[in-house]
Amino acid sequence: MGKINLRGVRKTFAEIVVIPGVDLEIPDGSFVVFVGPSGCGKSTLLRLIAGLEDLSDGRILIDDQDVTDFAPAKRGLSMVFQSYALYPHMTVANNIGFGLKMAGMPKPEIAKKVAYAAKMLNLTDYLARRPGQLSGGQRQRVAIGRAIVREPKAFLFDEPLSNLDAALRVQMRLEITRLHQSLKTTMIYVTHDQVEAMTMADIIVVLNRGNIEQAGAPMELYENPRNLFVAKFIGSPTMNIIEGDKAQKHGAPTIGIRPEHIKITRDAGEWQARVSIVERLGSDTFLYVDVDGVGQLTVRAEGDLGAKPGDTLFLTPDPARLHRFKPDGEAFKP
Ligand SMILES: Nc1ncnc2c1ncn2[C@@H]1O[C@H](COP(=O)(O)OP(=O)(O)O)[C@@H](O)[C@H]1O
Ligand SMILES: [Mg+2]
């Protein structure tokens, strides 16, 4: 079991309020991603859950037990950091089993648990190696192995893939998702990368200045962002935001439309656009265009549109996919 409840969790450092007050229920077995810009309080919130920081106010419950005053080791959680801090002189097997050895577990039992973790992480052939003889991705897997053998109620990951190159990040993303599918243990994963959040999470929690802007399933946030902050943060390339007359026409001071929800035509349409940059990805093309009275917009076309800089195109936003925002940034339906 690994249900985690945050009730009025608040954190201040001296007079600086980092977490004004967070309420959140993390269901047992879920994969929850805390995402938000650098400095928004993701690591602080994770460290509060881990017990590495004391709360300024509020309570933390794990499986309905109040653990607010419990030391980190008593909470039954395992944390994996960006810097994996392996012991360089120890083998992979000893690195994975070190915590169990320190806890006084008998050797045969440690060996069994290490073998199980290694199998989960495709490290079986590397158990006799030392960290210096491993790739970055393998080292990160050893760090995860160390967390697995402790059989925690929940795993806490703090930007575990940030040190890896782009291709390896995608691969490790899949491996962590697969790991979650086999272990079915609660995972809380911190990242500033909204693509990681979208692809890995059951529940995304978008943080901004220590506040939860929105929490929900990835597609829920993508399709129904509650406010401008979430609308702009989730999705790549980002949602087009339009203000002024062309937004008023749709009944709001500010409207948003995603690049893939704009119809492109050659002859006529709602907005006349001049192509400025064409990015061909093969599967699709992103056009960066200028529209009088609107500014620069990003539009996605399937395949290759054959457009080039300087071309004139016409754009029509899909009315069913328009997002409308009040002056304070809250989304509303017409
Ligand atoms: N020990 C500390 N003392 C003072 N300020 C801190 C401390 N730890 C974090 N902060 C501040 O809290 C804010 C949130 O930090 P952090 O949780 O690390 O953000 P994130 O992980 O989202 O990038 C930052 O402004 C940071 O400077
Ligand atoms: Mg951080």
Short mmCIF file of C-alpha atoms and ligand atoms in Angstrom, two decimals:
data_model
loop_
_atom_site.label_atom_id
_atom_site.label_comp_id
_atom_site.label_asym_id
_atom_site.label_seq_id
_atom_site.Cartn_x
_atom_site.Cartn_y
_atom_site.Cartn_z
CA MET A 1 0.00 0.00 0.00
CA GLY A 2 1.15 3.54 -0.65
CA LYS A 3 -1.59 6.14 -0.42
CA ILE A 4 -0.22 9.57 0.47
CA ASN A 5 -2.25 12.53 1.70
CA LEU A 6 -1.00 16.07 2.01
CA ARG A 7 -3.17 18.27 4.24
CA GLY A 8 -2.46 21.99 4.35
CA VAL A 9 1.24 21.33 3.80
CA ARG A 10 3.15 24.59 4.15
CA LYS A 11 6.87 25.36 4.00
CA THR A 12 8.70 28.59 4.66
CA PHE A 13 12.45 29.19 4.83
CA ALA A 14 12.87 32.12 7.25
CA GLU A 15 10.38 34.64 5.83
CA ILE A 16 10.33 33.13 2.31
CA VAL A 17 7.11 31.22 1.61
CA VAL A 18 8.00 28.35 -0.72
CA ILE A 19 4.86 26.20 -0.30
CA PRO A 20 1.91 28.37 0.80
CA GLY A 21 -0.41 25.42 1.46
CA VAL A 22 -0.93 22.21 -0.51
CA ASP A 23 -3.77 19.68 -0.27
CA LEU A 24 -3.37 16.57 -2.37
CA GLU A 25 -4.34 12.91 -2.33
CA ILE A 26 -2.00 10.53 -4.09
CA PRO A 27 -3.83 7.24 -4.69
CA ASP A 28 -2.12 3.93 -3.93
CA GLY A 29 -0.32 2.56 -6.99
CA SER A 30 -0.53 5.77 -9.01
CA PHE A 31 2.23 7.48 -10.97
CA VAL A 32 2.07 11.13 -9.99
CA VAL A 33 4.28 13.74 -11.63
CA PHE A 34 5.00 17.11 -10.01
CA VAL A 35 5.83 19.45 -12.87
CA GLY A 36 6.52 23.16 -12.97
CA PRO A 37 9.21 25.71 -13.78
CA SER A 38 12.53 25.72 -11.98
CA GLY A 39 12.23 27.08 -8.43
CA CYS A 40 8.48 26.46 -8.10
CA GLY A 41 8.92 24.16 -5.10
CA LYS A 42 8.82 20.65 -6.62
CA SER A 43 11.91 19.35 -4.81
CA THR A 44 10.84 21.01 -1.57
CA LEU A 45 7.45 19.30 -1.71
CA LEU A 46 9.08 15.93 -2.43
CA ARG A 47 11.58 16.42 0.40
CA LEU A 48 8.72 17.26 2.78
CA ILE A 49 7.05 13.97 1.84
CA ALA A 50 10.35 12.12 2.27
CA GLY A 51 10.89 13.71 5.68
CA LEU A 52 14.11 15.44 4.61
CA GLU A 53 12.53 18.81 5.46
CA ASP A 54 10.29 19.70 8.40
CA LEU A 55 6.85 21.12 7.65
CA SER A 56 6.08 24.68 8.75
CA ASP A 57 2.42 23.65 8.99
CA GLY A 58 0.07 20.86 7.89
CA ARG A 59 0.13 17.06 8.05
CA ILE A 60 1.36 14.21 5.87
CA LEU A 61 -0.38 10.83 6.00
CA ILE A 62 0.81 7.58 4.47
CA ASP A 63 -1.87 4.88 4.32
CA ASP A 64 -3.93 6.99 6.74
CA GLN A 65 -1.13 7.07 9.30
CA ASP A 66 0.13 10.51 10.30
CA VAL A 67 3.88 10.44 9.55
CA THR A 68 4.50 14.19 9.89
CA ASP A 69 6.88 13.69 12.79
CA PHE A 70 8.47 10.45 11.51
CA ALA A 71 12.14 10.34 10.54
CA PRO A 72 12.75 9.65 6.80
CA ALA A 73 13.76 6.02 7.42
CA LYS A 74 10.50 5.33 9.27
CA ARG A 75 8.25 6.40 6.40
CA GLY A 76 8.83 3.41 4.14
CA LEU A 77 9.69 5.54 1.11
CA SER A 78 12.66 5.31 -1.29
CA MET A 79 14.11 8.35 -2.99
CA VAL A 80 16.06 8.46 -6.27
CA PHE A 81 17.95 11.65 -7.08
CA GLN A 82 19.41 13.21 -10.20
CA SER A 83 22.94 12.62 -8.90
CA TYR A 84 23.01 8.93 -8.16
CA ALA A 85 25.85 8.94 -5.58
CA LEU A 86 26.99 5.34 -6.04
CA TYR A 87 29.97 3.95 -4.11
CA PRO A 88 32.71 3.82 -6.77
CA HIS A 89 34.74 1.04 -5.12
CA MET A 90 31.76 -1.33 -4.73
CA THR A 91 30.31 -3.65 -7.34
CA VAL A 92 26.83 -3.03 -8.74
CA ALA A 93 25.50 -5.87 -6.58
CA ASN A 94 26.99 -4.39 -3.43
CA ASN A 95 25.77 -0.92 -4.32
CA ILE A 96 22.23 -2.22 -4.74
CA GLY A 97 22.35 -4.30 -1.57
CA PHE A 98 24.25 -1.85 0.63
CA GLY A 99 21.23 -0.49 2.49
CA LEU A 100 20.00 -3.99 3.29
CA LYS A 101 23.43 -5.01 4.55
CA MET A 102 23.53 -1.98 6.83
CA ALA A 103 20.09 -2.95 8.11
CA GLY A 104 21.53 -6.35 9.07
CA MET A 105 19.66 -8.50 6.56
CA PRO A 106 21.12 -12.01 6.08
CA LYS A 107 23.31 -12.40 2.97
CA PRO A 108 21.17 -14.99 1.09
CA GLU A 109 18.12 -12.79 1.44
CA ILE A 110 20.05 -9.75 0.16
CA ALA A 111 21.29 -11.77 -2.81
CA LYS A 112 17.72 -12.77 -3.68
CA LYS A 113 16.45 -9.20 -3.56
CA VAL A 114 19.42 -7.86 -5.52
CA ALA A 115 18.90 -10.51 -8.21
CA TYR A 116 15.22 -9.57 -8.45
CA ALA A 117 15.97 -5.82 -8.79
CA ALA A 118 18.73 -6.50 -11.32
CA LYS A 119 16.34 -8.57 -13.42
CA MET A 120 13.73 -5.77 -13.33
CA LEU A 121 16.35 -3.29 -14.52
CA ASN A 122 18.28 -5.42 -17.04
CA LEU A 123 21.38 -5.27 -14.85
CA THR A 124 21.87 -8.99 -14.31
CA ASP A 125 24.96 -9.12 -16.54
CA TYR A 126 26.53 -6.12 -14.82
CA LEU A 127 26.32 -7.12 -11.16
CA ALA A 128 30.08 -7.70 -10.83
CA ARG A 129 31.05 -4.40 -12.44
CA ARG A 130 31.88 -1.16 -10.68
CA PRO A 131 30.00 2.11 -11.39
CA GLY A 132 32.97 3.48 -13.37
CA GLN A 133 32.46 0.66 -15.90
CA LEU A 134 28.82 1.58 -16.55
CA SER A 135 27.05 4.07 -18.82
CA GLY A 136 25.06 6.96 -17.34
CA GLY A 137 21.78 5.16 -17.90
CA GLN A 138 23.06 1.99 -16.23
CA ARG A 139 24.29 3.97 -13.23
CA GLN A 140 20.88 5.56 -12.87
CA ARG A 141 19.37 2.05 -13.01
CA VAL A 142 21.67 0.96 -10.16
CA ALA A 143 20.37 3.89 -8.11
CA ILE A 144 16.81 2.77 -8.87
CA GLY A 145 17.79 -0.80 -7.95
CA ARG A 146 18.93 0.42 -4.56
CA ALA A 147 15.45 1.89 -4.10
CA ILE A 148 13.63 -1.26 -5.32
CA VAL A 149 15.30 -3.66 -2.85
CA ARG A 150 13.96 -1.62 0.05
CA GLU A 151 10.44 -2.52 -1.12
CA PRO A 152 9.08 0.94 -0.33
CA LYS A 153 5.44 1.98 -0.09
CA ALA A 154 6.30 4.65 -2.65
CA PHE A 155 9.22 5.73 -4.82
CA LEU A 156 10.15 9.39 -4.89
CA PHE A 157 12.11 10.51 -7.97
CA ASP A 158 13.68 13.96 -8.20
CA GLU A 159 14.56 14.73 -11.84
CA PRO A 160 16.30 11.35 -12.19
CA LEU A 161 16.91 11.70 -15.93
CA SER A 162 18.17 15.29 -16.13
CA ASN A 163 21.83 14.25 -16.37
CA LEU A 164 21.25 11.92 -19.31
CA ASP A 165 21.39 12.78 -23.00
CA ALA A 166 18.13 13.13 -24.97
CA ALA A 167 18.03 9.63 -26.49
CA LEU A 168 18.83 7.95 -23.18
CA ARG A 169 16.19 10.04 -21.41
CA VAL A 170 13.52 8.70 -23.76
CA GLN A 171 14.71 5.12 -23.16
CA MET A 172 14.84 5.51 -19.37
CA ARG A 173 11.41 7.14 -19.43
CA LEU A 174 10.04 3.95 -20.97
CA GLU A 175 11.93 1.78 -18.48
CA ILE A 176 10.58 3.66 -15.47
CA THR A 177 7.05 3.44 -16.88
CA ARG A 178 7.56 -0.31 -17.43
CA LEU A 179 8.92 -0.64 -13.91
CA HIS A 180 5.82 1.04 -12.54
CA GLN A 181 3.62 -1.32 -14.55
CA SER A 182 5.36 -4.37 -13.07
CA LEU A 183 5.81 -3.16 -9.48
CA LYS A 184 2.47 -1.32 -9.27
CA THR A 185 3.96 0.73 -6.44
CA THR A 186 3.10 4.41 -5.96
CA MET A 187 5.62 6.68 -7.69
CA ILE A 188 6.01 10.42 -7.27
CA TYR A 189 8.19 11.86 -9.97
CA VAL A 190 9.48 15.43 -10.10
CA THR A 191 10.44 17.04 -13.40
CA HIS A 192 10.47 20.45 -15.09
CA ASP A 193 9.88 18.66 -18.42
CA GLN A 194 6.23 18.68 -19.41
CA VAL A 195 6.85 15.97 -22.03
CA GLU A 196 8.00 13.59 -19.26
CA ALA A 197 4.92 14.59 -17.29
CA MET A 198 2.55 13.98 -20.21
CA THR A 199 4.07 10.65 -21.21
CA MET A 200 4.62 9.06 -17.79
CA ALA A 201 1.92 10.31 -15.42
CA ASP A 202 -1.43 8.93 -14.35
CA ILE A 203 -1.87 12.23 -12.55
CA ILE A 204 0.00 15.44 -13.34
CA VAL A 205 0.27 18.06 -10.61
CA VAL A 206 1.21 21.43 -12.11
CA LEU A 207 3.00 23.61 -9.56
CA ASN A 208 3.59 27.34 -9.76
CA ARG A 209 5.15 29.27 -6.87
CA GLY A 210 4.38 26.41 -4.55
CA ASN A 211 0.68 26.30 -5.44
CA ILE A 212 -1.13 23.56 -7.31
CA GLU A 213 -2.46 25.21 -10.47
CA GLN A 214 -4.20 21.99 -11.56
CA ALA A 215 -4.02 18.27 -10.87
CA GLY A 216 -5.49 15.65 -13.17
CA ALA A 217 -4.95 13.12 -15.93
CA PRO A 218 -2.57 14.28 -18.69
CA MET A 219 -5.24 14.55 -21.39
CA GLU A 220 -7.60 16.29 -18.97
CA LEU A 221 -4.99 19.02 -18.46
CA TYR A 222 -4.23 19.12 -22.17
CA GLU A 223 -7.85 19.43 -23.22
CA ASN A 224 -9.23 21.42 -20.30
CA PRO A 225 -6.51 23.55 -18.75
CA ARG A 226 -8.04 25.42 -15.85
CA ASN A 227 -6.09 28.61 -16.46
CA LEU A 228 -3.57 30.33 -18.71
CA PHE A 229 -0.60 29.04 -16.71
CA VAL A 230 -1.51 25.38 -17.30
CA ALA A 231 -2.57 26.11 -20.89
CA LYS A 232 0.85 27.54 -21.67
CA PHE A 233 2.85 25.02 -19.63
CA ILE A 234 1.35 21.78 -20.98
CA GLY A 235 1.83 21.00 -24.67
CA SER A 236 4.70 21.30 -27.11
CA PRO A 237 4.91 23.51 -29.10
CA THR A 238 2.96 25.69 -26.68
CA MET A 239 -0.62 26.84 -27.16
CA ASN A 240 -1.06 30.03 -29.16
CA ILE A 241 -2.41 32.82 -26.96
CA ILE A 242 -4.28 35.64 -28.65
CA GLU A 243 -5.47 38.91 -27.16
CA GLY A 244 -7.27 41.97 -28.53
CA ASP A 245 -9.92 42.28 -31.23
CA LYS A 246 -9.37 38.85 -32.79
CA ALA A 247 -9.95 37.27 -29.33
CA GLN A 248 -12.96 39.48 -28.51
CA LYS A 249 -14.61 38.20 -31.67
CA HIS A 250 -14.70 34.79 -29.96
CA GLY A 251 -16.21 36.23 -26.80
CA ALA A 252 -13.17 36.50 -24.52
CA PRO A 253 -10.39 38.99 -23.79
CA THR A 254 -7.87 36.18 -24.30
CA ILE A 255 -8.22 33.01 -26.34
CA GLY A 256 -5.91 30.03 -26.78
CA ILE A 257 -5.63 27.59 -29.67
CA ARG A 258 -3.16 24.71 -30.02
CA PRO A 259 -1.00 24.50 -33.17
CA GLU A 260 -2.81 21.32 -34.30
CA HIS A 261 -6.28 22.85 -33.96
CA ILE A 262 -5.90 25.44 -36.70
CA LYS A 263 -7.03 24.67 -40.24
CA ILE A 264 -4.62 25.85 -42.96
CA THR A 265 -5.93 26.85 -46.38
CA ARG A 266 -4.40 28.57 -49.40
CA ASP A 267 -7.32 30.74 -50.54
CA ALA A 268 -9.52 31.99 -47.69
CA GLY A 269 -9.92 31.71 -43.92
CA GLU A 270 -10.37 33.69 -40.70
CA TRP A 271 -6.82 35.04 -40.40
CA GLN A 272 -4.38 35.89 -43.16
CA ALA A 273 -0.88 34.73 -42.28
CA ARG A 274 2.63 35.17 -43.66
CA VAL A 275 4.95 32.20 -43.25
CA SER A 276 8.18 33.10 -41.50
CA ILE A 277 9.83 29.77 -40.60
CA VAL A 278 9.11 26.20 -41.72
CA GLU A 279 10.23 23.29 -39.50
CA ARG A 280 9.88 19.90 -41.19
CA LEU A 281 9.94 16.88 -38.84
CA GLY A 282 8.89 14.44 -41.56
CA SER A 283 5.74 13.23 -39.81
CA ASP A 284 4.55 16.79 -39.49
CA THR A 285 5.54 20.36 -40.19
CA PHE A 286 5.50 23.32 -37.82
CA LEU A 287 4.92 26.69 -39.41
CA TYR A 288 5.79 29.90 -37.59
CA VAL A 289 3.61 32.57 -39.14
CA ASP A 290 2.80 36.25 -38.61
CA VAL A 291 -0.78 37.44 -38.47
CA ASP A 292 -1.65 41.16 -38.52
CA GLY A 293 -3.13 42.24 -35.20
CA VAL A 294 -2.26 38.89 -33.58
CA GLY A 295 1.51 38.47 -33.79
CA GLN A 296 3.40 35.20 -34.26
CA LEU A 297 1.49 31.91 -34.23
CA THR A 298 2.62 28.31 -34.46
CA VAL A 299 0.62 26.00 -36.69
CA ARG A 300 1.02 22.26 -37.20
CA ALA A 301 0.35 20.53 -40.49
CA GLU A 302 0.49 16.80 -41.12
CA GLY A 303 3.26 15.62 -43.40
CA ASP A 304 4.87 18.22 -45.63
CA LEU A 305 2.67 21.15 -46.60
CA GLY A 306 5.12 22.43 -49.20
CA ALA A 307 4.97 25.92 -47.68
CA LYS A 308 8.01 28.20 -47.70
CA PRO A 309 8.97 31.46 -45.96
CA GLY A 310 7.12 34.41 -47.45
CA ASP A 311 4.05 32.38 -48.51
CA THR A 312 0.60 33.69 -47.67
CA LEU A 313 -1.76 31.21 -45.96
CA PHE A 314 -5.16 31.45 -44.33
CA LEU A 315 -5.84 30.07 -40.88
CA THR A 316 -9.11 29.15 -39.22
CA PRO A 317 -9.17 28.03 -35.56
CA ASP A 318 -11.41 25.04 -34.79
CA PRO A 319 -14.19 26.71 -32.74
CA ALA A 320 -14.70 23.51 -30.70
CA ARG A 321 -11.03 23.60 -29.64
CA LEU A 322 -10.81 27.25 -28.63
CA HIS A 323 -9.89 28.03 -25.03
CA ARG A 324 -11.30 31.20 -23.52
CA PHE A 325 -9.74 33.03 -20.58
CA LYS A 326 -10.95 35.81 -18.29
CA PRO A 327 -8.66 38.77 -17.52
CA ASP A 328 -7.43 36.98 -14.36
CA GLY A 329 -6.36 33.98 -16.46
CA GLU A 330 -9.14 31.57 -15.40
CA ALA A 331 -10.56 29.48 -18.24
CA PHE A 332 -14.29 29.68 -18.92
CA LYS A 333 -16.84 28.13 -21.27
CA PRO A 334 -19.03 30.42 -23.38
N1 LIG B 1 17.09 25.38 2.28
C1 LIG B 1 16.55 26.42 1.66
N2 LIG B 1 16.65 27.68 2.16
C2 LIG B 1 16.11 28.74 1.55
N3 LIG B 1 15.41 28.67 0.39
C3 LIG B 1 15.26 27.46 -0.17
C4 LIG B 1 15.82 26.27 0.42
N4 LIG B 1 15.51 25.21 -0.36
C5 LIG B 1 14.80 25.71 -1.39
N5 LIG B 1 14.65 27.05 -1.27
C6 LIG B 1 13.93 27.93 -2.21
O1 LIG B 1 12.65 27.39 -2.42
C7 LIG B 1 12.24 27.59 -3.77
C8 LIG B 1 11.84 26.26 -4.37
O2 LIG B 1 12.98 25.44 -4.51
P1 LIG B 1 12.88 23.96 -5.07
O3 LIG B 1 11.88 23.22 -4.30
O4 LIG B 1 14.27 23.42 -5.09
O5 LIG B 1 12.35 24.22 -6.54
P2 LIG B 1 12.29 23.23 -7.81
O6 LIG B 1 12.67 21.87 -7.36
O7 LIG B 1 10.88 23.33 -8.30
O8 LIG B 1 13.23 23.80 -8.83
C9 LIG B 1 13.39 28.25 -4.49
O9 LIG B 1 13.13 29.62 -4.56
C10 LIG B 1 14.57 27.96 -3.58
O10 LIG B 1 15.52 28.99 -3.67
MG MG B 2 14.27 20.63 -7.94
#
